PDB file of C-alpha atoms and ligand atoms in Angstrom:
ATOM      1  CA  MET A   1     -19.007   7.497  -9.408  1.00 54.00           C
ATOM      2  CA  THR A   2     -19.582   6.617  -5.802  1.00 53.00           C
ATOM      3  CA  PRO A   3     -20.982   9.588  -4.141  1.00 50.00           C
ATOM      4  CA  GLY A   4     -19.533  10.911  -0.885  1.00 59.00           C
ATOM      5  CA  TRP A   5     -17.259   9.489   1.364  1.00 70.00           C
ATOM      6  CA  LEU A   6     -16.450   8.567   4.981  1.00 83.00           C
ATOM      7  CA  ALA A   7     -14.513  11.019   7.155  1.00 89.00           C
ATOM      8  CA  PHE A   8     -11.044   9.417   8.580  1.00 94.00           C
ATOM      9  CA  HIS A   9     -10.806   8.998  12.073  1.00 93.00           C
ATOM     10  CA  ALA A  10     -10.743  12.191  14.112  1.00 91.00           C
ATOM     11  CA  ASN A  11      -8.683  11.354  17.317  1.00 93.00           C
ATOM     12  CA  PRO A  12      -7.202   7.854  16.586  1.00 94.00           C
ATOM     13  CA  SER A  13      -6.318   6.193  20.211  1.00 92.00           C
ATOM     14  CA  GLN A  14      -2.365   6.153  20.985  1.00 94.00           C
ATOM     15  CA  PRO A  15      -1.269   2.958  20.120  1.00 94.00           C
ATOM     16  CA  ARG A  16       0.001   0.423  22.431  1.00 93.00           C
ATOM     17  CA  PHE A  17       2.267  -1.105  20.355  1.00 96.00           C
ATOM     18  CA  ARG A  18       5.852   1.083  19.993  1.00 97.00           C
ATOM     19  CA  PRO A  19       7.019   0.711  16.225  1.00 98.00           C
ATOM     20  CA  PRO A  20      10.751   0.326  16.393  1.00 98.00           C
ATOM     21  CA  PRO A  21      12.824   3.516  15.964  1.00 98.00           C
ATOM     22  CA  GLY A  22      12.800   4.723  12.311  1.00 98.00           C
ATOM     23  CA  ALA A  23       9.446   2.820  11.447  1.00 98.00           C
ATOM     24  CA  VAL A  24       8.025   3.337   7.918  1.00 99.00           C
ATOM     25  CA  ASP A  25       4.229   3.599   7.019  1.00 99.00           C
ATOM     26  CA  ALA A  26       4.718   2.266   3.627  1.00 99.00           C
ATOM     27  CA  HIS A  27       0.882   2.741   2.323  1.00 98.00           C
ATOM     28  CA  CYS A  28      -0.991   5.677   2.807  1.00 98.00           C
ATOM     29  CA  HIS A  29      -2.289   8.626   0.545  1.00 98.00           C
ATOM     30  CA  VAL A  30      -2.916  12.197   0.269  1.00 98.00           C
ATOM     31  CA  PHE A  31      -6.094  13.530  -1.202  1.00 97.00           C
ATOM     32  CA  GLY A  32      -6.175  17.161  -2.578  1.00 91.00           C
ATOM     33  CA  PRO A  33      -7.297  18.945  -0.960  1.00 95.00           C
ATOM     34  CA  GLY A  34      -9.541  19.065  -3.848  1.00 95.00           C
ATOM     35  CA  ALA A  35      -9.435  23.079  -4.421  1.00 95.00           C
ATOM     36  CA  GLN A  36      -6.047  22.911  -4.995  1.00 97.00           C
ATOM     37  CA  PHE A  37      -5.372  19.478  -6.417  1.00 97.00           C
ATOM     38  CA  PRO A  38      -8.651  18.437  -8.353  1.00 97.00           C
ATOM     39  CA  TYR A  39     -10.082  14.794  -8.236  1.00 97.00           C
ATOM     40  CA  ALA A  40      -9.445  13.133 -11.687  1.00 97.00           C
ATOM     41  CA  PRO A  41     -12.470  13.226 -14.018  1.00 97.00           C
ATOM     42  CA  GLU A  42     -12.400   9.525 -14.638  1.00 95.00           C
ATOM     43  CA  ARG A  43     -12.091   8.633 -10.999  1.00 96.00           C
ATOM     44  CA  LYS A  44     -14.885   6.172  -9.478  1.00 95.00           C
ATOM     45  CA  TYR A  45     -15.246   7.591  -5.775  1.00 94.00           C
ATOM     46  CA  THR A  46     -14.675  10.786  -4.408  1.00 93.00           C
ATOM     47  CA  PRO A  47     -12.698  10.880  -1.261  1.00 94.00           C
ATOM     48  CA  CYS A  48     -12.329  13.182   1.853  1.00 93.00           C
ATOM     49  CA  ASP A  49      -9.451  15.736   1.420  1.00 96.00           C
ATOM     50  CA  ALA A  50      -6.664  14.537   3.410  1.00 97.00           C
ATOM     51  CA  SER A  51      -3.689  16.709   3.628  1.00 97.00           C
ATOM     52  CA  ARG A  52      -0.026  16.239   3.841  1.00 98.00           C
ATOM     53  CA  ASP A  53       0.004  17.878   7.037  1.00 98.00           C
ATOM     54  CA  GLN A  54      -2.732  15.757   8.575  1.00 98.00           C
ATOM     55  CA  LEU A  55      -0.708  12.633   7.466  1.00 98.00           C
ATOM     56  CA  PHE A  56       2.793  13.944   8.912  1.00 98.00           C
ATOM     57  CA  ALA A  57       0.746  14.591  11.895  1.00 98.00           C
ATOM     58  CA  LEU A  58      -0.662  11.161  12.006  1.00 98.00           C
ATOM     59  CA  ARG A  59       2.814   9.879  11.476  1.00 98.00           C
ATOM     60  CA  ASP A  60       4.088  11.522  14.514  1.00 98.00           C
ATOM     61  CA  ARG A  61       1.258  10.515  16.683  1.00 97.00           C
ATOM     62  CA  LEU A  62       1.514   6.838  15.680  1.00 98.00           C
ATOM     63  CA  GLY A  63       5.440   6.883  16.243  1.00 98.00           C
ATOM     64  CA  PHE A  64       6.314   6.191  12.654  1.00 98.00           C
ATOM     65  CA  SER A  65       9.327   8.340  11.290  1.00 98.00           C
ATOM     66  CA  ARG A  66       8.633   8.052   7.433  1.00 98.00           C
ATOM     67  CA  ASN A  67       5.867   7.573   4.898  1.00 99.00           C
ATOM     68  CA  VAL A  68       5.386   5.871   1.321  1.00 99.00           C
ATOM     69  CA  ILE A  69       2.453   7.573  -0.233  1.00 99.00           C
ATOM     70  CA  VAL A  70       0.955   5.932  -3.034  1.00 98.00           C
ATOM     71  CA  GLN A  71      -1.085   7.435  -5.520  1.00 98.00           C
ATOM     72  CA  ALA A  72      -4.656   6.225  -5.554  1.00 97.00           C
ATOM     73  CA  THR A  73      -7.155   6.016  -8.461  1.00 97.00           C
ATOM     74  CA  CYS A  74      -9.463   9.220  -7.421  1.00 96.00           C
ATOM     75  CA  HIS A  75      -6.301  11.585  -8.470  1.00 98.00           C
ATOM     76  CA  GLY A  76      -5.840   9.439 -11.858  1.00 97.00           C
ATOM     77  CA  SER A  77      -2.227   9.885 -13.275  1.00 97.00           C
ATOM     78  CA  ASP A  78      -2.175  13.559 -11.898  1.00 98.00           C
ATOM     79  CA  ASN A  79       0.715  13.142  -9.359  1.00 98.00           C
ATOM     80  CA  ARG A  80       0.752  16.829  -8.334  1.00 98.00           C
ATOM     81  CA  ALA A  81      -0.915  16.192  -4.773  1.00 98.00           C
ATOM     82  CA  LEU A  82       1.540  13.419  -4.118  1.00 98.00           C
ATOM     83  CA  VAL A  83       4.632  15.687  -5.450  1.00 98.00           C
ATOM     84  CA  ASP A  84       3.892  18.234  -3.242  1.00 98.00           C
ATOM     85  CA  ALA A  85       3.465  16.042  -0.516  1.00 98.00           C
ATOM     86  CA  LEU A  86       6.903  14.739  -1.013  1.00 98.00           C
ATOM     87  CA  LYS A  87       8.727  17.994  -1.505  1.00 98.00           C
ATOM     88  CA  HIS A  88       7.211  19.180   1.791  1.00 98.00           C
ATOM     89  CA  SER A  89       8.191  16.175   3.571  1.00 98.00           C
ATOM     90  CA  ALA A  90      11.824  16.916   4.332  1.00 98.00           C
ATOM     91  CA  GLY A  91      13.127  13.818   2.833  1.00 98.00           C
ATOM     92  CA  LYS A  92      10.845  11.759   5.235  1.00 98.00           C
ATOM     93  CA  ALA A  93       8.497  10.509   2.193  1.00 99.00           C
ATOM     94  CA  ARG A  94       8.678   8.530  -0.558  1.00 98.00           C
ATOM     95  CA  GLY A  95       6.106   8.069  -3.167  1.00 98.00           C
ATOM     96  CA  VAL A  96       4.539   5.864  -5.638  1.00 99.00           C
ATOM     97  CA  ALA A  97       2.991   7.368  -8.957  1.00 98.00           C
ATOM     98  CA  THR A  98       0.651   6.131 -11.560  1.00 98.00           C
ATOM     99  CA  ILE A  99       1.753   7.287 -15.018  1.00 97.00           C
ATOM    100  CA  LYS A 100       0.960   6.774 -18.370  1.00 96.00           C
ATOM    101  CA  ARG A 101       2.762   5.607 -21.528  1.00 96.00           C
ATOM    102  CA  SER A 102       2.733   9.267 -22.609  1.00 96.00           C
ATOM    103  CA  VAL A 103       5.028   9.898 -19.639  1.00 97.00           C
ATOM    104  CA  THR A 104       8.184  11.970 -21.085  1.00 97.00           C
ATOM    105  CA  ASN A 105      11.658  11.132 -19.688  1.00 97.00           C
ATOM    106  CA  ALA A 106      11.889  14.886 -18.179  1.00 98.00           C
ATOM    107  CA  GLU A 107       8.451  14.201 -16.207  1.00 98.00           C
ATOM    108  CA  LEU A 108       9.989  10.854 -14.961  1.00 98.00           C
ATOM    109  CA  ALA A 109      13.209  12.560 -14.078  1.00 98.00           C
ATOM    110  CA  GLU A 110      11.002  15.358 -12.178  1.00 98.00           C
ATOM    111  CA  LEU A 111       9.122  12.514 -10.210  1.00 98.00           C
ATOM    112  CA  HIS A 112      12.447  10.752  -9.410  1.00 98.00           C
ATOM    113  CA  GLN A 113      13.607  14.129  -8.055  1.00 98.00           C
ATOM    114  CA  ALA A 114      10.812  14.669  -5.998  1.00 98.00           C
ATOM    115  CA  GLY A 115      11.299  11.234  -4.430  1.00 98.00           C
ATOM    116  CA  VAL A 116       8.832   8.731  -6.560  1.00 98.00           C
ATOM    117  CA  ARG A 117      10.633   5.376  -6.498  1.00 98.00           C
ATOM    118  CA  ALA A 118       7.637   3.196  -8.164  1.00 98.00           C
ATOM    119  CA  THR A 119       4.505   3.092 -10.066  1.00 98.00           C
ATOM    120  CA  ARG A 120       1.172   1.560  -9.265  1.00 98.00           C
ATOM    121  CA  PHE A 121      -0.971  -0.658 -11.537  1.00 98.00           C
ATOM    122  CA  ASN A 122      -4.257  -1.234 -10.660  1.00 98.00           C
ATOM    123  CA  PHE A 123      -6.366  -4.118 -11.566  1.00 97.00           C
ATOM    124  CA  VAL A 124      -9.592  -3.844  -9.305  1.00 97.00           C
ATOM    125  CA  LYS A 125     -12.139  -3.592 -11.659  1.00 94.00           C
ATOM    126  CA  ARG A 126     -14.469  -1.129  -9.361  1.00 93.00           C
ATOM    127  CA  LEU A 127     -11.524   1.188  -9.165  1.00 95.00           C
ATOM    128  CA  VAL A 128     -10.138   1.593 -12.974  1.00 95.00           C
ATOM    129  CA  ASP A 129     -10.918   1.209 -16.594  1.00 92.00           C
ATOM    130  CA  PHE A 130      -8.936  -1.330 -18.360  1.00 92.00           C
ATOM    131  CA  THR A 131      -5.440  -0.900 -19.470  1.00 93.00           C
ATOM    132  CA  PRO A 132      -3.700  -3.272 -21.828  1.00 95.00           C
ATOM    133  CA  LYS A 133      -0.982  -5.299 -20.400  1.00 96.00           C
ATOM    134  CA  GLU A 134       1.624  -4.354 -23.228  1.00 97.00           C
ATOM    135  CA  GLU A 135       1.107  -0.768 -22.323  1.00 97.00           C
ATOM    136  CA  LEU A 136       1.604  -1.522 -18.740  1.00 98.00           C
ATOM    137  CA  LEU A 137       4.763  -3.500 -19.821  1.00 98.00           C
ATOM    138  CA  GLU A 138       6.204  -0.556 -21.850  1.00 98.00           C
ATOM    139  CA  ILE A 139       5.781   1.434 -18.660  1.00 98.00           C
ATOM    140  CA  ALA A 140       7.487  -1.083 -16.553  1.00 98.00           C
ATOM    141  CA  GLN A 141      10.390  -1.194 -19.041  1.00 98.00           C
ATOM    142  CA  ARG A 142      10.992   2.501 -18.829  1.00 98.00           C
ATOM    143  CA  ILE A 143      10.713   2.744 -15.161  1.00 98.00           C
ATOM    144  CA  ALA A 144      13.434  -0.031 -14.650  1.00 98.00           C
ATOM    145  CA  PRO A 145      16.124   1.634 -15.377  1.00 98.00           C
ATOM    146  CA  LEU A 146      15.608   4.354 -12.698  1.00 98.00           C
ATOM    147  CA  GLY A 147      15.325   1.888 -10.362  1.00 98.00           C
ATOM    148  CA  TRP A 148      12.030   1.779  -9.611  1.00 98.00           C
ATOM    149  CA  HIS A 149       9.694  -0.681  -8.893  1.00 98.00           C
ATOM    150  CA  VAL A 150       6.149  -1.655  -9.830  1.00 98.00           C
ATOM    151  CA  VAL A 151       3.090  -1.767  -6.960  1.00 98.00           C
ATOM    152  CA  VAL A 152       0.157  -3.962  -8.142  1.00 98.00           C
ATOM    153  CA  TYR A 153      -3.303  -4.204  -6.739  1.00 98.00           C
ATOM    154  CA  PHE A 154      -5.623  -6.675  -7.567  1.00 98.00           C
ATOM    155  CA  GLU A 155      -8.352  -9.014  -6.256  1.00 97.00           C
ATOM    156  CA  ALA A 156      -7.532 -12.871  -5.349  1.00 97.00           C
ATOM    157  CA  VAL A 157      -9.963 -14.143  -7.928  1.00 97.00           C
ATOM    158  CA  ASP A 158      -8.078 -12.463 -10.506  1.00 97.00           C
ATOM    159  CA  LEU A 159      -4.714 -14.050  -9.690  1.00 98.00           C
ATOM    160  CA  PRO A 160      -4.741 -17.180 -11.961  1.00 98.00           C
ATOM    161  CA  GLU A 161      -5.391 -14.809 -15.286  1.00 97.00           C
ATOM    162  CA  LEU A 162      -3.044 -12.012 -13.755  1.00 98.00           C
ATOM    163  CA  ARG A 163      -0.164 -14.349 -12.491  1.00 98.00           C
ATOM    164  CA  GLU A 164       1.694 -14.527 -15.883  1.00 98.00           C
ATOM    165  CA  PHE A 165       2.140 -10.718 -16.400  1.00 98.00           C
ATOM    166  CA  PHE A 166       3.164  -9.989 -12.726  1.00 98.00           C
ATOM    167  CA  THR A 167       5.915 -12.949 -12.926  1.00 98.00           C
ATOM    168  CA  ALA A 168       7.223 -11.468 -16.005  1.00 97.00           C
ATOM    169  CA  LEU A 169       7.863  -7.695 -14.810  1.00 98.00           C
ATOM    170  CA  PRO A 170      11.349  -6.666 -15.201  1.00 97.00           C
ATOM    171  CA  THR A 171      11.493  -5.000 -11.743  1.00 98.00           C
ATOM    172  CA  THR A 172      10.815  -5.651  -7.935  1.00 98.00           C
ATOM    173  CA  VAL A 173       6.989  -6.178  -7.690  1.00 98.00           C
ATOM    174  CA  VAL A 174       5.287  -5.274  -4.628  1.00 99.00           C
ATOM    175  CA  VAL A 175       1.692  -6.574  -4.269  1.00 98.00           C
ATOM    176  CA  ASP A 176      -1.251  -4.394  -1.944  1.00 98.00           C
ATOM    177  CA  HIS A 177      -2.777  -5.877   0.761  1.00 98.00           C
ATOM    178  CA  MET A 178      -1.685  -9.398   0.080  1.00 98.00           C
ATOM    179  CA  GLY A 179      -3.571  -9.689  -2.973  1.00 98.00           C
ATOM    180  CA  ARG A 180      -6.815  -9.288  -1.245  1.00 98.00           C
ATOM    181  CA  PRO A 181      -7.430 -12.826  -0.275  1.00 98.00           C
ATOM    182  CA  ASP A 182     -11.247 -13.925   0.781  1.00 97.00           C
ATOM    183  CA  VAL A 183     -10.194 -14.533   4.466  1.00 97.00           C
ATOM    184  CA  THR A 184     -13.467 -17.018   4.760  1.00 96.00           C
ATOM    185  CA  LYS A 185     -11.300 -19.658   2.660  1.00 97.00           C
ATOM    186  CA  PRO A 186      -8.587 -21.550   4.666  1.00 97.00           C
ATOM    187  CA  VAL A 187      -5.326 -19.970   4.828  1.00 98.00           C
ATOM    188  CA  ASP A 188      -3.599 -23.389   3.267  1.00 98.00           C
ATOM    189  CA  GLY A 189      -6.382 -23.580   0.770  1.00 97.00           C
ATOM    190  CA  PRO A 190      -5.725 -23.446  -3.154  1.00 97.00           C
ATOM    191  CA  GLU A 191      -6.635 -19.709  -3.348  1.00 97.00           C
ATOM    192  CA  PHE A 192      -4.076 -18.284  -1.128  1.00 98.00           C
ATOM    193  CA  GLU A 193      -1.634 -21.058  -1.900  1.00 98.00           C
ATOM    194  CA  LEU A 194      -1.640 -19.484  -5.180  1.00 98.00           C
ATOM    195  CA  PHE A 195      -0.389 -16.167  -4.135  1.00 98.00           C
ATOM    196  CA  VAL A 196       2.205 -17.601  -1.836  1.00 98.00           C
ATOM    197  CA  ASN A 197       3.650 -19.976  -4.555  1.00 98.00           C
ATOM    198  CA  MET A 198       4.025 -16.891  -6.615  1.00 98.00           C
ATOM    199  CA  MET A 199       6.048 -15.272  -3.908  1.00 98.00           C
ATOM    200  CA  ARG A 200       7.621 -18.473  -3.584  1.00 98.00           C
ATOM    201  CA  GLU A 201       8.941 -19.095  -6.933  1.00 98.00           C
ATOM    202  CA  HIS A 202       9.676 -15.161  -7.692  1.00 98.00           C
ATOM    203  CA  PRO A 203      11.991 -13.771  -5.295  1.00 98.00           C
ATOM    204  CA  ASN A 204      11.438 -10.117  -6.563  1.00 98.00           C
ATOM    205  CA  ILE A 205       7.740 -10.547  -5.630  1.00 98.00           C
ATOM    206  CA  TRP A 206       6.913  -8.715  -2.314  1.00 99.00           C
ATOM    207  CA  SER A 207       3.474  -8.275  -0.495  1.00 99.00           C
ATOM    208  CA  LYS A 208       2.091  -5.340   1.884  1.00 98.00           C
ATOM    209  CA  VAL A 209       0.369  -6.994   4.948  1.00 98.00           C
ATOM    210  CA  SER A 210      -1.841  -4.186   5.114  1.00 97.00           C
ATOM    211  CA  CYS A 211      -5.550  -3.336   5.345  1.00 96.00           C
ATOM    212  CA  PRO A 212      -6.907  -5.910   7.647  1.00 95.00           C
ATOM    213  CA  GLU A 213      -9.972  -3.373   7.880  1.00 93.00           C
ATOM    214  CA  ARG A 214     -10.840  -4.279   4.297  1.00 95.00           C
ATOM    215  CA  LEU A 215     -10.329  -7.969   4.230  1.00 96.00           C
ATOM    216  CA  SER A 216     -12.000  -8.879   7.585  1.00 93.00           C
ATOM    217  CA  VAL A 217     -15.367 -10.435   7.749  1.00 90.00           C
ATOM    218  CA  SER A 218     -15.060 -10.991  11.340  1.00 85.00           C
ATOM    219  CA  GLY A 219     -14.727  -7.103  11.653  1.00 78.00           C
ATOM    220  CA  PRO A 220     -13.219  -4.297  14.004  1.00 74.00           C
ATOM    221  CA  PRO A 221     -12.420  -4.706  17.284  1.00 65.00           C
ATOM    222  CA  ALA A 222     -14.792  -4.117  20.476  1.00 60.00           C
ATOM    223  CA  ARG A 223     -13.567  -0.895  21.925  1.00 53.00           C
ATOM    224  CA  ASP A 224     -12.085  -2.889  24.829  1.00 52.00           C
ATOM    225  CA  GLY A 225     -11.049  -5.808  23.046  1.00 52.00           C
ATOM    226  CA  GLU A 226      -8.052  -5.363  20.251  1.00 52.00           C
ATOM    227  CA  GLN A 227      -7.255  -8.841  20.874  1.00 58.00           C
ATOM    228  CA  ASN A 228      -9.671  -9.782  18.677  1.00 62.00           C
ATOM    229  CA  ALA A 229      -8.974  -6.966  16.157  1.00 76.00           C
ATOM    230  CA  TYR A 230      -9.651  -8.097  12.546  1.00 89.00           C
ATOM    231  CA  ARG A 231      -8.697 -11.927  13.789  1.00 91.00           C
ATOM    232  CA  ASP A 232      -9.727 -13.508  10.509  1.00 94.00           C
ATOM    233  CA  VAL A 233      -6.872 -11.793   8.866  1.00 96.00           C
ATOM    234  CA  VAL A 234      -4.298 -12.726  11.132  1.00 96.00           C
ATOM    235  CA  PRO A 235      -3.149 -15.967  10.124  1.00 97.00           C
ATOM    236  CA  PHE A 236      -3.200 -14.728   6.548  1.00 98.00           C
ATOM    237  CA  ALA A 237      -0.511 -11.727   7.347  1.00 98.00           C
ATOM    238  CA  ARG A 238       1.226 -14.117   9.818  1.00 98.00           C
ATOM    239  CA  ARG A 239       1.942 -16.848   7.105  1.00 98.00           C
ATOM    240  CA  ILE A 240       3.138 -14.079   4.484  1.00 98.00           C
ATOM    241  CA  VAL A 241       5.399 -12.300   7.458  1.00 98.00           C
ATOM    242  CA  GLU A 242       6.981 -15.800   8.652  1.00 98.00           C
ATOM    243  CA  THR A 243       7.482 -17.279   5.272  1.00 98.00           C
ATOM    244  CA  PHE A 244       8.829 -14.067   3.406  1.00 99.00           C
ATOM    245  CA  PRO A 245      10.051 -11.858   6.814  1.00 99.00           C
ATOM    246  CA  ASP A 246      12.481 -10.062   4.078  1.00 98.00           C
ATOM    247  CA  ARG A 247       9.951  -9.201   1.575  1.00 98.00           C
ATOM    248  CA  VAL A 248       7.325  -7.703   3.703  1.00 99.00           C
ATOM    249  CA  LEU A 249       5.968  -4.255   4.155  1.00 99.00           C
ATOM    250  CA  TRP A 250       2.809  -2.394   6.331  1.00 98.00           C
ATOM    251  CA  GLY A 251       0.932   0.505   6.046  1.00 98.00           C
ATOM    252  CA  THR A 252      -1.828   2.134   7.559  1.00 98.00           C
ATOM    253  CA  ASP A 253      -3.765   3.129   4.143  1.00 98.00           C
ATOM    254  CA  TRP A 254      -4.890   6.226   5.963  1.00 98.00           C
ATOM    255  CA  PRO A 255      -7.332   7.848   4.995  1.00 97.00           C
ATOM    256  CA  HIS A 256      -8.804   4.861   4.108  1.00 97.00           C
ATOM    257  CA  PRO A 257     -10.528   5.784   0.777  1.00 94.00           C
ATOM    258  CA  ASN A 258     -13.735   4.275  -0.720  1.00 91.00           C
ATOM    259  CA  LEU A 259     -14.602   2.255   2.725  1.00 90.00           C
ATOM    260  CA  LYS A 260     -18.604   2.403   2.839  1.00 84.00           C
ATOM    261  CA  ASN A 261     -19.276   1.482   6.409  1.00 80.00           C
ATOM    262  CA  HIS A 262     -16.394   0.943   8.960  1.00 84.00           C
ATOM    263  CA  MET A 263     -13.544   3.646   9.181  1.00 90.00           C
ATOM    264  CA  PRO A 264     -10.898   2.051  11.380  1.00 92.00           C
ATOM    265  CA  ASP A 265      -9.124   3.809  14.276  1.00 93.00           C
ATOM    266  CA  ASP A 266      -5.529   4.056  12.943  1.00 96.00           C
ATOM    267  CA  GLY A 267      -4.208   3.546  16.541  1.00 94.00           C
ATOM    268  CA  LEU A 268      -5.826   0.105  16.748  1.00 91.00           C
ATOM    269  CA  LEU A 269      -4.310  -0.855  13.151  1.00 94.00           C
ATOM    270  CA  VAL A 270      -0.877  -0.079  14.401  1.00 96.00           C
ATOM    271  CA  ASP A 271      -1.917  -2.741  17.518  1.00 93.00           C
ATOM    272  CA  PHE A 272      -2.627  -5.204  14.905  1.00 93.00           C
ATOM    273  CA  ILE A 273       1.215  -5.271  13.940  1.00 96.00           C
ATOM    274  CA  PRO A 274       2.432  -7.314  16.808  1.00 96.00           C
ATOM    275  CA  HIS A 275      -0.128 -10.125  16.226  1.00 94.00           C
ATOM    276  CA  ILE A 276       0.996 -10.723  12.546  1.00 97.00           C
ATOM    277  CA  ALA A 277       4.683  -9.791  13.162  1.00 98.00           C
ATOM    278  CA  THR A 278       5.146 -11.684  16.667  1.00 98.00           C
ATOM    279  CA  THR A 279       8.963 -10.881  17.526  1.00 98.00           C
ATOM    280  CA  PRO A 280      10.893  -7.792  17.518  1.00 98.00           C
ATOM    281  CA  GLU A 281      13.293  -8.761  14.786  1.00 98.00           C
ATOM    282  CA  LEU A 282      10.030  -9.772  12.536  1.00 98.00           C
ATOM    283  CA  GLN A 283       8.810  -5.991  13.352  1.00 98.00           C
ATOM    284  CA  ARG A 284      12.104  -4.402  12.533  1.00 98.00           C
ATOM    285  CA  LYS A 285      12.175  -6.273   9.420  1.00 98.00           C
ATOM    286  CA  LEU A 286       8.594  -5.535   8.235  1.00 99.00           C
ATOM    287  CA  LEU A 287       8.776  -1.748   9.688  1.00 99.00           C
ATOM    288  CA  VAL A 288      12.224  -0.711   9.226  1.00 98.00           C
ATOM    289  CA  ASP A 289      14.856  -2.846   7.415  1.00 98.00           C
ATOM    290  CA  ASN A 290      12.556  -4.104   4.199  1.00 98.00           C
ATOM    291  CA  PRO A 291      11.045  -0.259   3.493  1.00 98.00           C
ATOM    292  CA  MET A 292      14.104   1.402   3.750  1.00 98.00           C
ATOM    293  CA  ARG A 293      15.900  -0.930   1.394  1.00 98.00           C
ATOM    294  CA  LEU A 294      13.019  -0.661  -0.748  1.00 98.00           C
ATOM    295  CA  TYR A 295      12.642   3.331  -0.864  1.00 98.00           C
ATOM    296  CA  TRP A 296      15.691   4.655   0.594  1.00 98.00           C
ATOM    297  CA  PRO A 297      18.457   2.358  -0.366  1.00 97.00           C
ATOM    298  CA  GLU A 298      21.328   4.927  -0.400  1.00 96.00           C
ATOM    299  CA  GLU A 299      20.624   5.272   3.611  1.00 96.00           C
ATOM    300  CA  THR A 300      20.963   1.431   3.875  1.00 90.00           C
ATOM    301  CA  ARG A 301      24.181   0.601   1.870  1.00 71.00           C
TER     302      ARG A 301
HETATM  303  C1  LIG B   1      -6.080   1.333  -1.098  1.00 73.65           C
HETATM  304  C2  LIG B   1      -7.089   0.805  -1.525  1.00 73.65           C
HETATM  305  C3  LIG B   1      -8.350   0.815  -2.297  1.00 73.65           C
HETATM  306  C4  LIG B   1      -8.367   2.281  -2.978  1.00 73.65           C
HETATM  307  C5  LIG B   1      -7.442   2.495  -3.856  1.00 73.65           C
HETATM  308  O1  LIG B   1      -6.196   3.731  -5.510  1.00 73.65           O
HETATM  309  C6  LIG B   1      -7.479   3.383  -4.943  1.00 73.65           C
HETATM  310  O2  LIG B   1      -8.461   4.265  -5.310  1.00 73.65           O
HETATM  311  O3  LIG B   1      -6.215   1.578  -3.599  1.00 73.65           O
HETATM  312  C7  LIG B   1      -9.844   0.232  -2.400  1.00 73.65           C
HETATM  313  O4  LIG B   1     -10.890   0.993  -2.904  1.00 73.65           O
HETATM  314  O5  LIG B   1      -9.456  -0.814  -2.072  1.00 73.65           O
HETATM  315  O6  LIG B   1      -5.182   0.514  -0.885  1.00 73.65           O
HETATM  316  O7  LIG B   1      -6.082   2.442  -0.940  1.00 73.65           O
END
């Protein structure tokens, strides 16, 4: 297990970019507090405590209206912190849980009632132990009738091996962080093309264009120049937003678990949005229409 953690940014700057009304932060987490909701024994890192109230305060500060809270590996399949946050969100948060094959129908119904609308399959080897694909497929078949979808997290080098599994899933599939492309490679090179092609051929596959701070090699912005923030990630995210404007989501990834060196300023992450979604229409789809359709469909009919 990785010892220690980096604390999230204590005083994020006020973004210059104003998200459209009703904007959704569609990838963020709550952690613990560990004394109340202990971290999973099998976790590979220990995060900083990050409470629901701190998340909701950040939401308001950044100009967002809603959250999609994603279960991270440090809480394993114990979704209590997530459910607690959903229940205290006044309907402004929905969730992505981690579930095991042994989950009962009653437990699924309880998660649904709390606001869970998806399950997450994590294939990032540094984060999780291996789960056989037939188990995951069985879970996907259990959650499909609830109208839930599957969120997948993996590294670009593993896509050739995982593609067949992803494209066989019976639900909408949302890919975290564009499948973690190597942004030192060309945006139209074979590795990213494999991902773009998968989305092109499978209209049920969506992508989060999130986490430039995890993908960037050029690094964070200088204090006075967010124009250059994570600039090497821009062509990748922009390509996905412009090619699939109705199947993209964006999130802060607060409180940025498991980052070893650099902790982003969440305000500057929001200022990254107009670089990747360059028109008000693309911004509205990315931040409002798409996440609402996926997580609050009853409000968009
Ligand atoms: C993220 C990214 C990471 C961690 C997790 O579930 C997790 O622990 O997703 C990571 O280390 O890249 O999206 O929060």
